[in-house]
Short mmCIF file of C-alpha atoms and ligand atoms in Angstrom, two decimals:
data_model
loop_
_atom_site.label_atom_id
_atom_site.label_comp_id
_atom_site.label_asym_id
_atom_site.label_seq_id
_atom_site.Cartn_x
_atom_site.Cartn_y
_atom_site.Cartn_z
CA UNK A 1 -114.37 -29.51 -18.60
CA UNK A 2 -110.98 -28.37 -17.14
CA UNK A 3 -110.76 -26.09 -14.62
CA UNK A 4 -107.39 -24.22 -12.94
CA UNK A 5 -105.20 -21.64 -14.83
CA UNK A 6 -104.70 -21.53 -18.12
CA UNK A 7 -101.23 -20.17 -19.78
CA UNK A 8 -100.69 -19.78 -23.38
CA UNK A 9 -96.92 -18.85 -24.02
CA UNK A 10 -96.48 -17.18 -27.66
CA UNK A 11 -93.10 -17.98 -28.77
CA UNK A 12 -92.32 -15.55 -31.74
CA UNK A 13 -94.26 -12.39 -29.96
CA UNK A 14 -93.21 -10.18 -31.81
CA UNK A 15 -93.04 -11.94 -35.51
CA UNK A 16 -95.33 -11.81 -38.57
CA UNK A 17 -97.78 -14.87 -37.33
CA UNK A 18 -98.66 -14.05 -34.04
CA UNK A 19 -99.19 -10.51 -34.83
CA UNK A 20 -101.86 -11.27 -37.18
CA UNK A 21 -102.69 -14.32 -36.45
CA UNK A 22 -102.33 -15.76 -33.06
CA UNK A 23 -103.21 -12.26 -31.11
CA UNK A 24 -106.31 -11.84 -32.55
CA UNK A 25 -107.46 -15.45 -32.22
CA UNK A 26 -107.17 -15.43 -29.07
CA UNK A 27 -108.65 -12.49 -29.04
CA UNK A 28 -111.79 -13.34 -30.31
CA UNK A 29 -111.80 -16.53 -28.75
CA UNK A 30 -111.19 -14.42 -25.00
CA UNK A 31 -114.47 -12.15 -26.37
CA UNK A 32 -116.61 -15.72 -27.03
CA UNK A 33 -116.08 -16.75 -23.17
CA UNK A 34 -113.92 -18.96 -24.05
CA UNK A 35 -110.46 -17.64 -22.13
CA UNK A 36 -112.35 -16.41 -18.32
CA UNK A 37 -109.62 -13.91 -17.40
CA UNK A 38 -109.81 -15.72 -13.78
CA UNK A 39 -107.61 -18.35 -15.02
CA UNK A 40 -105.68 -17.41 -18.32
CA UNK A 41 -102.94 -15.54 -18.59
CA UNK A 42 -100.64 -14.69 -21.88
CA UNK A 43 -97.35 -14.12 -22.13
CA UNK A 44 -95.50 -13.35 -25.56
CA UNK A 45 -91.93 -14.39 -25.36
CA UNK A 46 -89.56 -13.00 -28.21
CA UNK A 47 -85.41 -11.65 -28.38
CA UNK A 48 -86.66 -8.54 -29.31
CA UNK A 49 -86.17 -6.29 -26.12
CA UNK A 50 -89.50 -4.79 -25.10
CA UNK A 51 -91.99 -3.61 -22.43
CA UNK A 52 -95.42 -5.22 -22.01
CA UNK A 53 -96.72 -1.86 -23.42
CA UNK A 54 -94.79 -2.36 -26.16
CA UNK A 55 -95.90 -5.81 -26.98
CA UNK A 56 -99.66 -4.29 -25.82
CA UNK A 57 -99.08 -1.45 -28.39
CA UNK A 58 -98.29 -4.19 -31.56
CA UNK A 59 -100.84 -6.38 -31.02
CA UNK A 60 -103.67 -3.96 -30.95
CA UNK A 61 -102.81 -2.85 -34.08
CA UNK A 62 -104.41 -6.64 -35.48
CA UNK A 63 -107.57 -6.63 -33.41
CA UNK A 64 -110.64 -5.40 -34.97
CA UNK A 65 -111.75 -2.24 -34.39
CA UNK A 66 -114.92 -0.58 -33.27
CA UNK A 67 -116.31 1.52 -30.37
CA UNK A 68 -117.18 -1.61 -29.08
CA UNK A 69 -114.90 -3.59 -28.68
CA UNK A 70 -112.79 -0.91 -26.72
CA UNK A 71 -112.93 -1.81 -23.15
CA UNK A 72 -112.65 -5.78 -24.56
CA UNK A 73 -110.11 -4.57 -26.42
CA UNK A 74 -108.02 -2.71 -23.08
CA UNK A 75 -109.21 -5.96 -20.84
CA UNK A 76 -107.54 -8.14 -23.45
CA UNK A 77 -104.21 -6.52 -23.59
CA UNK A 78 -104.06 -6.24 -19.48
CA UNK A 79 -103.75 -10.27 -19.71
CA UNK A 80 -100.42 -10.43 -21.68
CA UNK A 81 -97.04 -10.54 -20.46
CA UNK A 82 -94.19 -10.21 -22.69
CA UNK A 83 -90.81 -11.73 -21.59
CA UNK A 84 -87.99 -11.34 -23.94
CA UNK A 85 -84.46 -14.26 -24.18
CA UNK A 86 -83.05 -16.53 -26.87
CA UNK A 87 -84.25 -19.19 -28.23
CA UNK A 88 -81.47 -21.14 -27.46
CA UNK A 89 -80.20 -19.67 -23.65
CA UNK A 90 -81.89 -20.91 -20.20
CA UNK A 91 -81.97 -17.56 -18.97
CA UNK A 92 -84.63 -16.43 -20.56
CA UNK A 93 -86.89 -19.50 -20.66
CA UNK A 94 -86.32 -19.64 -16.69
CA UNK A 95 -87.38 -15.98 -17.15
CA UNK A 96 -90.66 -17.25 -19.01
CA UNK A 97 -91.08 -20.07 -16.45
CA UNK A 98 -90.63 -17.74 -13.18
CA UNK A 99 -93.37 -15.60 -14.88
CA UNK A 100 -95.89 -18.62 -15.48
CA UNK A 101 -95.06 -20.05 -12.21
CA UNK A 102 -95.90 -16.22 -10.31
CA UNK A 103 -99.14 -16.02 -12.55
CA UNK A 104 -100.17 -19.86 -11.39
CA UNK A 105 -99.74 -18.86 -7.27
CA UNK A 106 -102.07 -16.14 -8.10
CA UNK A 107 -104.28 -17.25 -9.70
CA UNK A 108 -104.73 -20.38 -6.47
CA UNK A 109 -103.72 -22.96 -8.99
CA UNK A 110 -103.68 -24.56 -6.06
CA UNK A 111 -107.32 -25.38 -6.10
CA UNK A 112 -106.94 -26.80 -9.75
CA UNK A 113 -104.32 -28.15 -12.25
CA UNK A 114 -102.02 -25.48 -14.36
CA UNK A 115 -102.57 -25.85 -18.12
CA UNK A 116 -99.34 -24.20 -20.18
CA UNK A 117 -99.94 -24.03 -24.18
CA UNK A 118 -97.13 -23.79 -25.89
CA UNK A 119 -97.63 -21.68 -28.97
CA UNK A 120 -94.30 -21.88 -31.10
CA UNK A 121 -94.84 -19.05 -33.72
CA UNK A 122 -91.31 -19.08 -34.76
CA UNK A 123 -88.98 -20.61 -37.89
CA UNK A 124 -89.00 -24.36 -37.49
CA UNK A 125 -85.21 -23.89 -37.48
CA UNK A 126 -85.52 -23.49 -33.89
CA UNK A 127 -88.34 -25.74 -32.90
CA UNK A 128 -86.02 -28.60 -31.52
CA UNK A 129 -83.68 -26.19 -29.14
CA UNK A 130 -87.04 -24.39 -27.89
CA UNK A 131 -88.91 -27.63 -27.39
CA UNK A 132 -85.60 -28.90 -25.47
CA UNK A 133 -85.67 -25.36 -23.25
CA UNK A 134 -89.31 -25.89 -22.80
CA UNK A 135 -88.68 -28.70 -21.70
CA UNK A 136 -85.92 -28.47 -19.43
CA UNK A 137 -87.21 -25.48 -17.62
CA UNK A 138 -90.80 -24.60 -17.86
CA UNK A 139 -92.87 -27.55 -17.97
CA UNK A 140 -96.04 -27.94 -16.23
CA UNK A 141 -94.80 -28.72 -12.09
CA UNK A 142 -98.51 -28.70 -10.64
CA UNK A 143 -99.33 -31.95 -8.46
CA UNK A 144 -102.14 -31.84 -8.95
CA UNK A 145 -102.44 -32.70 -12.68
CA UNK A 146 -102.46 -30.47 -15.93
CA UNK A 147 -100.72 -30.36 -18.88
CA UNK A 148 -98.26 -28.46 -21.10
CA UNK A 149 -98.85 -28.86 -24.75
CA UNK A 150 -97.03 -27.34 -27.80
CA UNK A 151 -98.16 -26.67 -31.57
CA UNK A 152 -95.78 -26.05 -33.70
CA UNK A 153 -96.49 -24.56 -37.33
CA UNK A 154 -95.87 -25.62 -40.85
CA UNK A 155 -93.15 -25.70 -42.35
CA UNK A 156 -92.27 -28.70 -40.88
CA UNK A 157 -89.64 -29.30 -42.26
CA UNK A 158 -88.98 -29.36 -45.96
CA UNK A 159 -88.93 -32.47 -47.28
CA UNK A 160 -89.29 -36.67 -46.24
CA UNK A 161 -85.99 -36.34 -44.38
CA UNK A 162 -85.48 -33.04 -42.74
CA UNK A 163 -89.39 -34.10 -41.35
CA UNK A 164 -88.40 -36.93 -39.94
CA UNK A 165 -85.60 -35.51 -38.46
CA UNK A 166 -88.10 -32.82 -36.09
CA UNK A 167 -90.05 -35.19 -35.57
CA UNK A 168 -87.35 -38.06 -33.74
CA UNK A 169 -86.40 -34.66 -32.44
CA UNK A 170 -89.30 -33.10 -31.35
CA UNK A 171 -90.46 -37.05 -30.65
CA UNK A 172 -87.35 -37.14 -28.09
CA UNK A 173 -88.79 -34.64 -26.21
CA UNK A 174 -92.57 -34.82 -25.99
CA UNK A 175 -95.23 -37.28 -26.90
CA UNK A 176 -97.48 -37.42 -29.43
CA UNK A 177 -100.66 -36.27 -27.73
CA UNK A 178 -98.75 -33.28 -26.72
CA UNK A 179 -97.80 -32.14 -30.30
CA UNK A 180 -100.36 -30.18 -31.90
CA UNK A 181 -98.87 -29.74 -35.99
CA UNK A 182 -101.28 -26.79 -36.50
CA UNK A 183 -102.19 -26.69 -40.31
CA UNK A 184 -105.03 -23.80 -40.44
CA UNK A 185 -106.71 -25.42 -43.15
CA UNK A 186 -108.12 -27.53 -41.12
CA UNK A 187 -109.61 -24.82 -38.73
CA UNK A 188 -111.69 -24.04 -41.94
CA UNK A 189 -115.78 -24.26 -41.28
CA UNK A 190 -115.69 -25.40 -44.92
CA UNK A 191 -113.03 -28.70 -44.72
CA UNK A 192 -114.69 -29.26 -40.65
CA UNK A 193 -117.90 -29.83 -42.40
CA UNK A 194 -116.63 -32.01 -45.06
CA UNK A 195 -117.38 -35.50 -42.73
CA UNK A 196 -120.68 -33.92 -42.24
CA UNK A 197 -121.78 -33.20 -46.04
CA UNK A 198 -120.27 -36.53 -46.75
CA UNK A 199 -120.98 -39.10 -44.22
CA UNK A 200 -124.45 -37.64 -42.61
CA UNK A 201 -126.30 -37.43 -46.05
CA UNK A 202 -127.75 -39.82 -47.96
CA UNK A 203 -127.39 -38.89 -50.67
CA UNK A 204 -123.75 -38.81 -51.54
CA UNK A 205 -123.20 -42.39 -50.05
CA UNK A 206 -124.28 -43.90 -53.48
CA UNK A 207 -122.46 -41.35 -55.42
CA UNK A 208 -118.60 -40.83 -53.58
CA UNK A 209 -117.17 -43.39 -55.47
CA UNK A 210 -115.11 -44.00 -58.44
CA UNK A 211 -117.91 -45.37 -60.67
CA UNK A 212 -119.95 -41.91 -60.52
CA UNK A 213 -117.51 -38.96 -60.00
CA UNK A 214 -114.69 -38.53 -63.07
CA UNK A 215 -112.10 -36.43 -60.72
CA UNK A 216 -111.84 -34.10 -58.30
CA UNK A 217 -110.28 -30.85 -58.41
CA UNK A 218 -109.28 -29.12 -55.06
CA UNK A 219 -108.34 -25.30 -56.53
CA UNK A 220 -105.99 -23.08 -53.94
CA UNK A 221 -105.95 -20.03 -56.09
CA UNK A 222 -104.58 -15.95 -54.75
CA UNK A 223 -104.51 -12.84 -56.79
CA UNK A 224 -101.52 -11.04 -55.29
CA UNK A 225 -98.08 -12.65 -55.35
CA UNK A 226 -95.45 -12.71 -52.73
CA UNK A 227 -95.17 -9.04 -51.45
CA UNK A 228 -92.95 -8.98 -48.92
CA UNK A 229 -92.86 -12.48 -48.22
CA UNK A 230 -90.21 -12.83 -51.18
CA UNK A 231 -87.37 -14.50 -49.19
CA UNK A 232 -89.17 -17.22 -46.96
CA UNK A 233 -91.37 -18.01 -49.67
CA UNK A 234 -88.35 -18.64 -52.55
CA UNK A 235 -86.66 -21.26 -49.91
CA UNK A 236 -90.28 -22.99 -50.10
CA UNK A 237 -92.21 -22.73 -53.42
CA UNK A 238 -96.40 -23.53 -53.95
CA UNK A 239 -95.85 -27.13 -53.36
CA UNK A 240 -93.84 -26.97 -49.97
CA UNK A 241 -96.20 -23.59 -49.05
CA UNK A 242 -99.72 -24.95 -50.13
CA UNK A 243 -99.70 -27.69 -51.62
CA UNK A 244 -98.17 -30.29 -49.92
CA UNK A 245 -99.92 -29.63 -46.79
CA UNK A 246 -103.51 -27.45 -46.96
CA UNK A 247 -104.45 -29.33 -50.20
CA UNK A 248 -103.49 -32.29 -48.98
CA UNK A 249 -105.75 -32.55 -45.96
CA UNK A 250 -107.99 -31.34 -48.02
CA UNK A 251 -107.68 -34.22 -50.33
CA UNK A 252 -107.94 -36.70 -47.43
CA UNK A 253 -110.91 -35.69 -46.14
CA UNK A 254 -112.49 -35.67 -49.66
CA UNK A 255 -111.36 -39.24 -50.21
CA UNK A 256 -111.14 -40.94 -46.72
CA UNK A 257 -113.35 -44.16 -46.26
CA UNK A 258 -116.23 -43.35 -43.45
CA UNK A 259 -114.21 -43.40 -40.10
CA UNK A 260 -114.79 -45.81 -37.08
CA UNK A 261 -116.05 -43.16 -35.07
CA UNK A 262 -115.40 -39.55 -34.58
CA UNK A 263 -112.51 -39.85 -32.31
CA UNK A 264 -109.36 -37.80 -33.71
CA UNK A 265 -107.40 -41.54 -33.87
CA UNK A 266 -110.12 -43.05 -35.84
CA UNK A 267 -110.24 -40.23 -37.85
CA UNK A 268 -106.74 -39.49 -38.56
CA UNK A 269 -105.75 -43.68 -39.06
CA UNK A 270 -108.51 -43.11 -42.30
CA UNK A 271 -106.35 -39.68 -43.35
CA UNK A 272 -102.97 -41.98 -42.99
CA UNK A 273 -104.27 -44.58 -45.38
CA UNK A 274 -105.45 -42.19 -48.15
CA UNK A 275 -102.16 -40.36 -47.66
CA UNK A 276 -100.11 -43.93 -48.48
CA UNK A 277 -102.32 -45.17 -51.01
CA UNK A 278 -101.20 -41.49 -53.65
CA UNK A 279 -98.11 -42.67 -55.33
CA UNK A 280 -95.15 -40.20 -55.10
CA UNK A 281 -95.94 -37.64 -58.43
CA UNK A 282 -94.28 -38.24 -61.30
CA UNK A 283 -92.87 -35.58 -64.08
CA UNK A 284 -95.72 -35.91 -66.48
CA UNK A 285 -98.23 -35.62 -63.25
CA UNK A 286 -97.47 -31.65 -63.15
CA UNK A 287 -97.54 -28.47 -64.60
CA UNK A 288 -95.13 -25.70 -62.76
CA UNK A 289 -95.22 -21.60 -63.57
CA UNK A 290 -93.90 -18.81 -61.97
CA UNK A 291 -95.73 -15.30 -62.53
CA UNK A 292 -93.32 -12.99 -64.06
CA UNK A 293 -92.27 -10.01 -62.26
CA UNK A 294 -91.55 -12.23 -59.32
CA UNK A 295 -88.47 -11.77 -59.51
CA UNK A 296 -88.12 -8.66 -59.32
CA UNK A 297 -88.11 -8.64 -55.72
CA UNK A 298 -84.76 -8.21 -53.90
CA UNK A 299 -85.12 -11.09 -51.60
CA UNK A 300 -85.50 -13.05 -54.61
CA UNK A 301 -81.95 -14.34 -56.62
CA UNK A 302 -82.27 -13.51 -60.25
CA UNK A 303 -82.29 -17.23 -61.27
CA UNK A 304 -84.60 -18.60 -58.68
CA UNK A 305 -86.57 -21.10 -60.14
CA UNK A 306 -89.22 -21.73 -57.67
CA UNK A 307 -92.70 -22.27 -58.41
CA UNK A 308 -95.46 -19.67 -57.69
CA UNK A 309 -98.05 -22.05 -59.35
CA UNK A 310 -98.91 -25.73 -59.67
CA UNK A 311 -101.19 -27.67 -61.14
CA UNK A 312 -100.53 -31.99 -59.87
CA UNK A 313 -103.11 -34.85 -60.41
CA UNK A 314 -103.08 -37.20 -57.74
CA UNK A 315 -103.18 -40.56 -59.01
CA UNK A 316 -105.62 -42.03 -56.55
CA UNK A 317 -108.87 -42.13 -57.95
CA UNK A 318 -107.90 -39.10 -60.60
CA UNK A 319 -108.10 -36.14 -57.55
CA UNK A 320 -105.61 -33.14 -58.46
CA UNK A 321 -105.06 -30.12 -56.56
CA UNK A 322 -103.83 -26.89 -58.19
CA UNK A 323 -101.92 -23.69 -56.78
CA UNK A 324 -101.28 -20.30 -57.64
CA UNK A 325 -100.32 -16.92 -56.08
CA UNK A 326 -100.79 -13.88 -58.61
CA UNK A 327 -103.61 -15.08 -60.84
CA UNK A 328 -106.64 -14.05 -61.54
CA UNK A 329 -108.56 -14.39 -58.52
CA UNK A 330 -109.18 -15.32 -54.69
CA UNK A 331 -110.46 -18.76 -53.75
CA UNK A 332 -110.18 -22.15 -52.35
CA UNK A 333 -112.56 -24.74 -53.39
CA UNK A 334 -113.45 -28.64 -53.68
CA UNK A 335 -114.57 -29.13 -57.49
CA UNK A 336 -115.67 -33.24 -57.17
CA UNK A 337 -117.21 -33.78 -61.32
CA UNK A 338 -119.43 -36.41 -61.91
CA UNK A 339 -119.08 -38.95 -64.39
CA UNK A 340 -121.50 -38.33 -67.94
CA UNK A 341 -124.88 -39.33 -67.60
CA UNK A 342 -125.30 -42.85 -69.42
CA UNK A 343 -127.38 -42.62 -72.48
CA UNK A 344 -127.96 -38.45 -72.86
CA UNK A 345 -131.44 -37.43 -74.63
CA UNK A 346 -130.93 -33.62 -74.61
CA UNK A 347 -128.12 -34.22 -77.12
CA UNK A 348 -128.97 -30.90 -78.60
CA UNK A 349 -128.39 -28.67 -75.03
CA UNK A 350 -125.22 -29.79 -73.33
CA UNK A 351 -125.43 -28.82 -70.60
CA UNK A 352 -121.89 -29.60 -69.17
CA UNK A 353 -121.26 -32.39 -66.62
CA UNK A 354 -122.64 -32.14 -62.78
CA UNK A 355 -120.21 -30.67 -59.92
CA UNK A 356 -120.52 -30.61 -56.11
CA UNK A 357 -118.65 -27.47 -55.31
CA UNK A 358 -117.60 -26.30 -51.81
CA UNK A 359 -116.44 -22.72 -51.49
CA UNK A 360 -113.77 -22.77 -48.88
CA UNK A 361 -113.49 -19.32 -49.22
CA UNK A 362 -114.20 -16.13 -49.70
CA UNK A 363 -117.80 -16.08 -49.13
CA UNK A 364 -118.09 -19.64 -48.21
CA UNK A 365 -120.94 -22.01 -49.80
CA UNK A 366 -121.63 -25.62 -51.05
CA UNK A 367 -123.29 -25.79 -54.81
CA UNK A 368 -124.14 -27.99 -56.93
CA UNK A 369 -124.05 -27.97 -60.64
CA UNK A 370 -126.83 -29.59 -62.42
CA UNK A 371 -128.19 -29.50 -65.58
CA UNK A 372 -131.85 -27.89 -64.30
CA UNK A 373 -131.32 -24.94 -61.27
CA UNK A 374 -129.20 -23.61 -58.83
CA UNK A 375 -130.05 -23.83 -55.34
CA UNK A 376 -127.34 -21.88 -52.15
CA UNK A 377 -124.00 -20.45 -44.29
CA UNK A 378 -121.03 -16.03 -39.25
CA UNK A 379 -117.70 -18.55 -39.25
CA UNK A 380 -115.22 -18.46 -36.49
CA UNK A 381 -111.18 -17.61 -38.06
CA UNK A 382 -109.75 -21.66 -38.67
CA UNK A 383 -106.99 -20.43 -35.84
CA UNK A 384 -109.53 -19.84 -32.94
CA UNK A 385 -111.05 -23.15 -33.42
CA UNK A 386 -107.79 -25.00 -33.70
CA UNK A 387 -106.12 -23.02 -30.19
CA UNK A 388 -109.35 -23.96 -28.59
CA UNK A 389 -109.24 -27.53 -29.81
CA UNK A 390 -105.64 -27.60 -28.25
CA UNK A 391 -106.78 -26.01 -25.03
CA UNK A 392 -109.17 -28.63 -25.12
CA UNK A 393 -106.95 -31.56 -26.06
CA UNK A 394 -108.47 -32.73 -29.09
CA UNK A 395 -106.49 -33.60 -31.94
CA UNK A 396 -108.62 -34.29 -34.61
CA UNK A 397 -107.92 -31.70 -36.66
CA UNK A 398 -104.13 -31.45 -36.16
CA UNK A 399 -101.84 -33.22 -38.48
CA UNK A 400 -100.60 -36.73 -36.73
CA UNK A 401 -96.68 -38.01 -37.08
CA UNK A 402 -97.32 -40.68 -39.66
CA UNK A 403 -99.49 -38.55 -41.41
CA UNK A 404 -96.49 -35.62 -42.55
CA UNK A 405 -94.42 -38.02 -43.09
CA UNK A 406 -97.01 -39.92 -45.61
CA UNK A 407 -97.37 -36.45 -46.81
CA UNK A 408 -93.83 -35.54 -47.50
CA UNK A 409 -93.57 -39.11 -49.21
CA UNK A 410 -95.44 -38.01 -52.34
CA UNK A 411 -93.91 -34.54 -53.39
CA UNK A 412 -90.15 -35.38 -52.07
CA UNK A 413 -88.94 -36.91 -55.22
CA UNK A 414 -90.16 -34.00 -57.10
CA UNK A 415 -89.67 -31.43 -54.77
CA UNK A 416 -85.75 -32.51 -54.99
CA UNK A 417 -85.81 -32.22 -59.00
CA UNK A 418 -87.23 -28.62 -58.38
CA UNK A 419 -84.72 -28.16 -56.30
CA UNK A 420 -81.57 -29.73 -58.36
CA UNK A 421 -83.27 -27.45 -61.08
CA UNK A 422 -84.19 -30.93 -63.57
CA UNK A 423 -88.08 -29.38 -63.74
CA UNK A 424 -88.70 -25.96 -64.71
CA UNK A 425 -91.44 -22.97 -63.86
CA UNK A 426 -93.34 -21.81 -66.96
CA UNK A 427 -93.37 -18.47 -67.11
CA UNK A 428 -97.32 -16.89 -66.68
CA UNK A 429 -98.55 -13.46 -66.49
CA UNK A 430 -99.49 -12.07 -63.10
CA UNK A 431 -103.42 -11.81 -62.97
CA UNK A 432 -104.20 -14.91 -65.62
CA UNK A 433 -104.99 -18.22 -64.77
CA UNK A 434 -101.67 -19.67 -64.87
CA UNK A 435 -99.74 -21.32 -67.32
CA UNK A 436 -102.25 -22.53 -69.88
CA UNK A 437 -100.08 -26.20 -69.74
CA UNK A 438 -101.93 -26.28 -66.33
CA UNK A 439 -105.52 -26.57 -68.28
CA UNK A 440 -104.29 -29.12 -70.68
CA UNK A 441 -102.88 -30.66 -68.07
CA UNK A 442 -106.25 -31.15 -66.55
CA UNK A 443 -107.48 -31.84 -69.80
CA UNK A 444 -105.07 -35.10 -70.67
CA UNK A 445 -106.32 -36.37 -67.11
CA UNK A 446 -110.12 -35.76 -67.76
CA UNK A 447 -111.70 -32.72 -66.39
CA UNK A 448 -114.14 -31.59 -68.62
CA UNK A 449 -114.16 -27.57 -68.85
CA UNK A 450 -117.32 -26.59 -66.73
CA UNK A 451 -116.72 -22.76 -65.98
CA UNK A 452 -115.30 -20.10 -67.97
CA UNK A 453 -111.14 -20.02 -69.29
C1 BG6 B 501 -100.15 -19.75 -45.71
C2 BG6 B 501 -99.38 -19.47 -46.87
O1 BG6 B 501 -100.00 -21.03 -45.42
O2 BG6 B 501 -101.42 -19.98 -46.45
C3 BG6 B 501 -99.60 -18.39 -47.47
O3 BG6 B 501 -97.78 -19.56 -46.20
C4 BG6 B 501 -101.25 -18.19 -48.13
O4 BG6 B 501 -98.62 -18.52 -48.77
C5 BG6 B 501 -101.99 -18.52 -46.63
O5 BG6 B 501 -101.76 -16.86 -48.34
C6 BG6 B 501 -103.11 -18.54 -47.27
O6 BG6 B 501 -104.28 -18.98 -46.32
P1 BG6 B 501 -105.90 -18.18 -46.64
O7 BG6 B 501 -105.84 -18.86 -45.11
O8 BG6 B 501 -105.92 -17.22 -46.65
O9 BG6 B 501 -106.41 -19.37 -47.45
#
C-alpha cells in the first residue's frame, strides 16, 4: 500500500452534496481505519467565508449520531481545515496549496510520497475553471512520487456535445488515469456484485442470452418528488438525472460480455461495447410523465415539460429502463425475465415467467421467481467504496471518457426533442405507478406483468 500523507480536498465544501454524502463517506472510511490520522488531512474549500469550526459544526449534523461515536466524530472533525476562496481566481487556490503543503511538511512527507485527491462537489459549469486552478497552483510537487487525482460528479454534460466539450477541457489539463468520474450507482453493493453473480456462477452462464431471456427491466422508483431541488431538477429531468448515467451503467453490467480479466480497462472496454451497440432512442420507445403538483414548486416554471418519469425501451436484445419520482414506492432493481418454458404441462395453473431479480435498494436482495419455492445480504455506502477506490487508484468503477460519450449518444437526439418541446410528458398522480402508457409500452415490448400493478 502507498504511504505518505494524503490530502483530501473537498471543493464545494459548504454545499449539499458535500454535507450529505462526501463528508459522511469520509467519516465512515475514517472509522473503519482506511484513513489514518497520521497520514490524512481533509480540506474544505468554497466561496462562503467560514472558520474551521463553522465548517465542522455544519458537517457534524450529517454524521452518524450516538454516544459511542462521540470521540470518533470529534477526532475526525479535527482532521478538517477550511479555506475560502473563489473558483476562478488564483488567490484562494494559492492559499489552499499553502495549507496543503504545510500539512505535507508537518506529516513528514519527505519520507513518503504525497497524495492529493480533489473532490469536486460542484456544479459542472465550474469544472473547467477549477481544474485549471488546480493544475496551475495545487498539483502534488513531491519529488518522491505520489499523485494528484480529481473526482468529478454527474451531471457530466447536458448532451453529447456539451459532455465532449467538458471532457476535452478537462482532458487538456489531466490525463485519463487522473480523472475519476463518479457514478455512485457503481459503488452500490449489489451493482458491484453483478459481475461475480454473472460470471462466477455456472448456473447463469448458459442462460444469460437472448435465447432464454425475454427482457430485462432496470427499475428506479422514488416515492418522493423533487422537494427542494426543483430548480436543479427542472434543468435536467429524469433522463439526465438517473437514466443516462445510473441506469445505463447498470445496463452495461447486465449486458456485457465476460471481460478478459478484472483489470479496470478490460471491464470498461466491455462496457463501452454495450453502450456502442445500443441505438439512439426513438420516440415510439419512450413514455414520459410529469407528476401532478411538480409545477407548484416556485423554482419550477409554470410551463415546464421536464419529465419526472420515463420508461425507455433499449433496442439491444430487449432491455428497458424506467425511472420516476413521486411514485408509489421506493426501489431500484434489475428484473431479468426469462421466456416461457416450452411445452408447459401445467396449463391449468399458469404461474407466470421465471424472473431473476436483483434488488439494489432498499434491503438489498437477490431472488428468483420460480414456479415452486422461494429462497432469500451490512453494506457500506456507495460513496465510501468509490472514494476508497480513488485513493487506491482503481478506476474499475468509474466512467471512462469513451463510455460517457457513448452513453450520451444514446439519449441526445431524444433529449433535444424534449428540450424543444416536441415530446410531451404525460401527467400522472403522485403516489401512483406513473402513466399507464408506460405499462402499455412495456407490454408492447414483450414484458409480461408478473407482479401487482
Ligand atoms: C442522484 C439523483 O444522482 O441519485 C437524485 O440526482 C436521486 O435525484 C439519487 O434521488 C438517488 O440515489 P439513491 O442512492 O438514493 O438511489
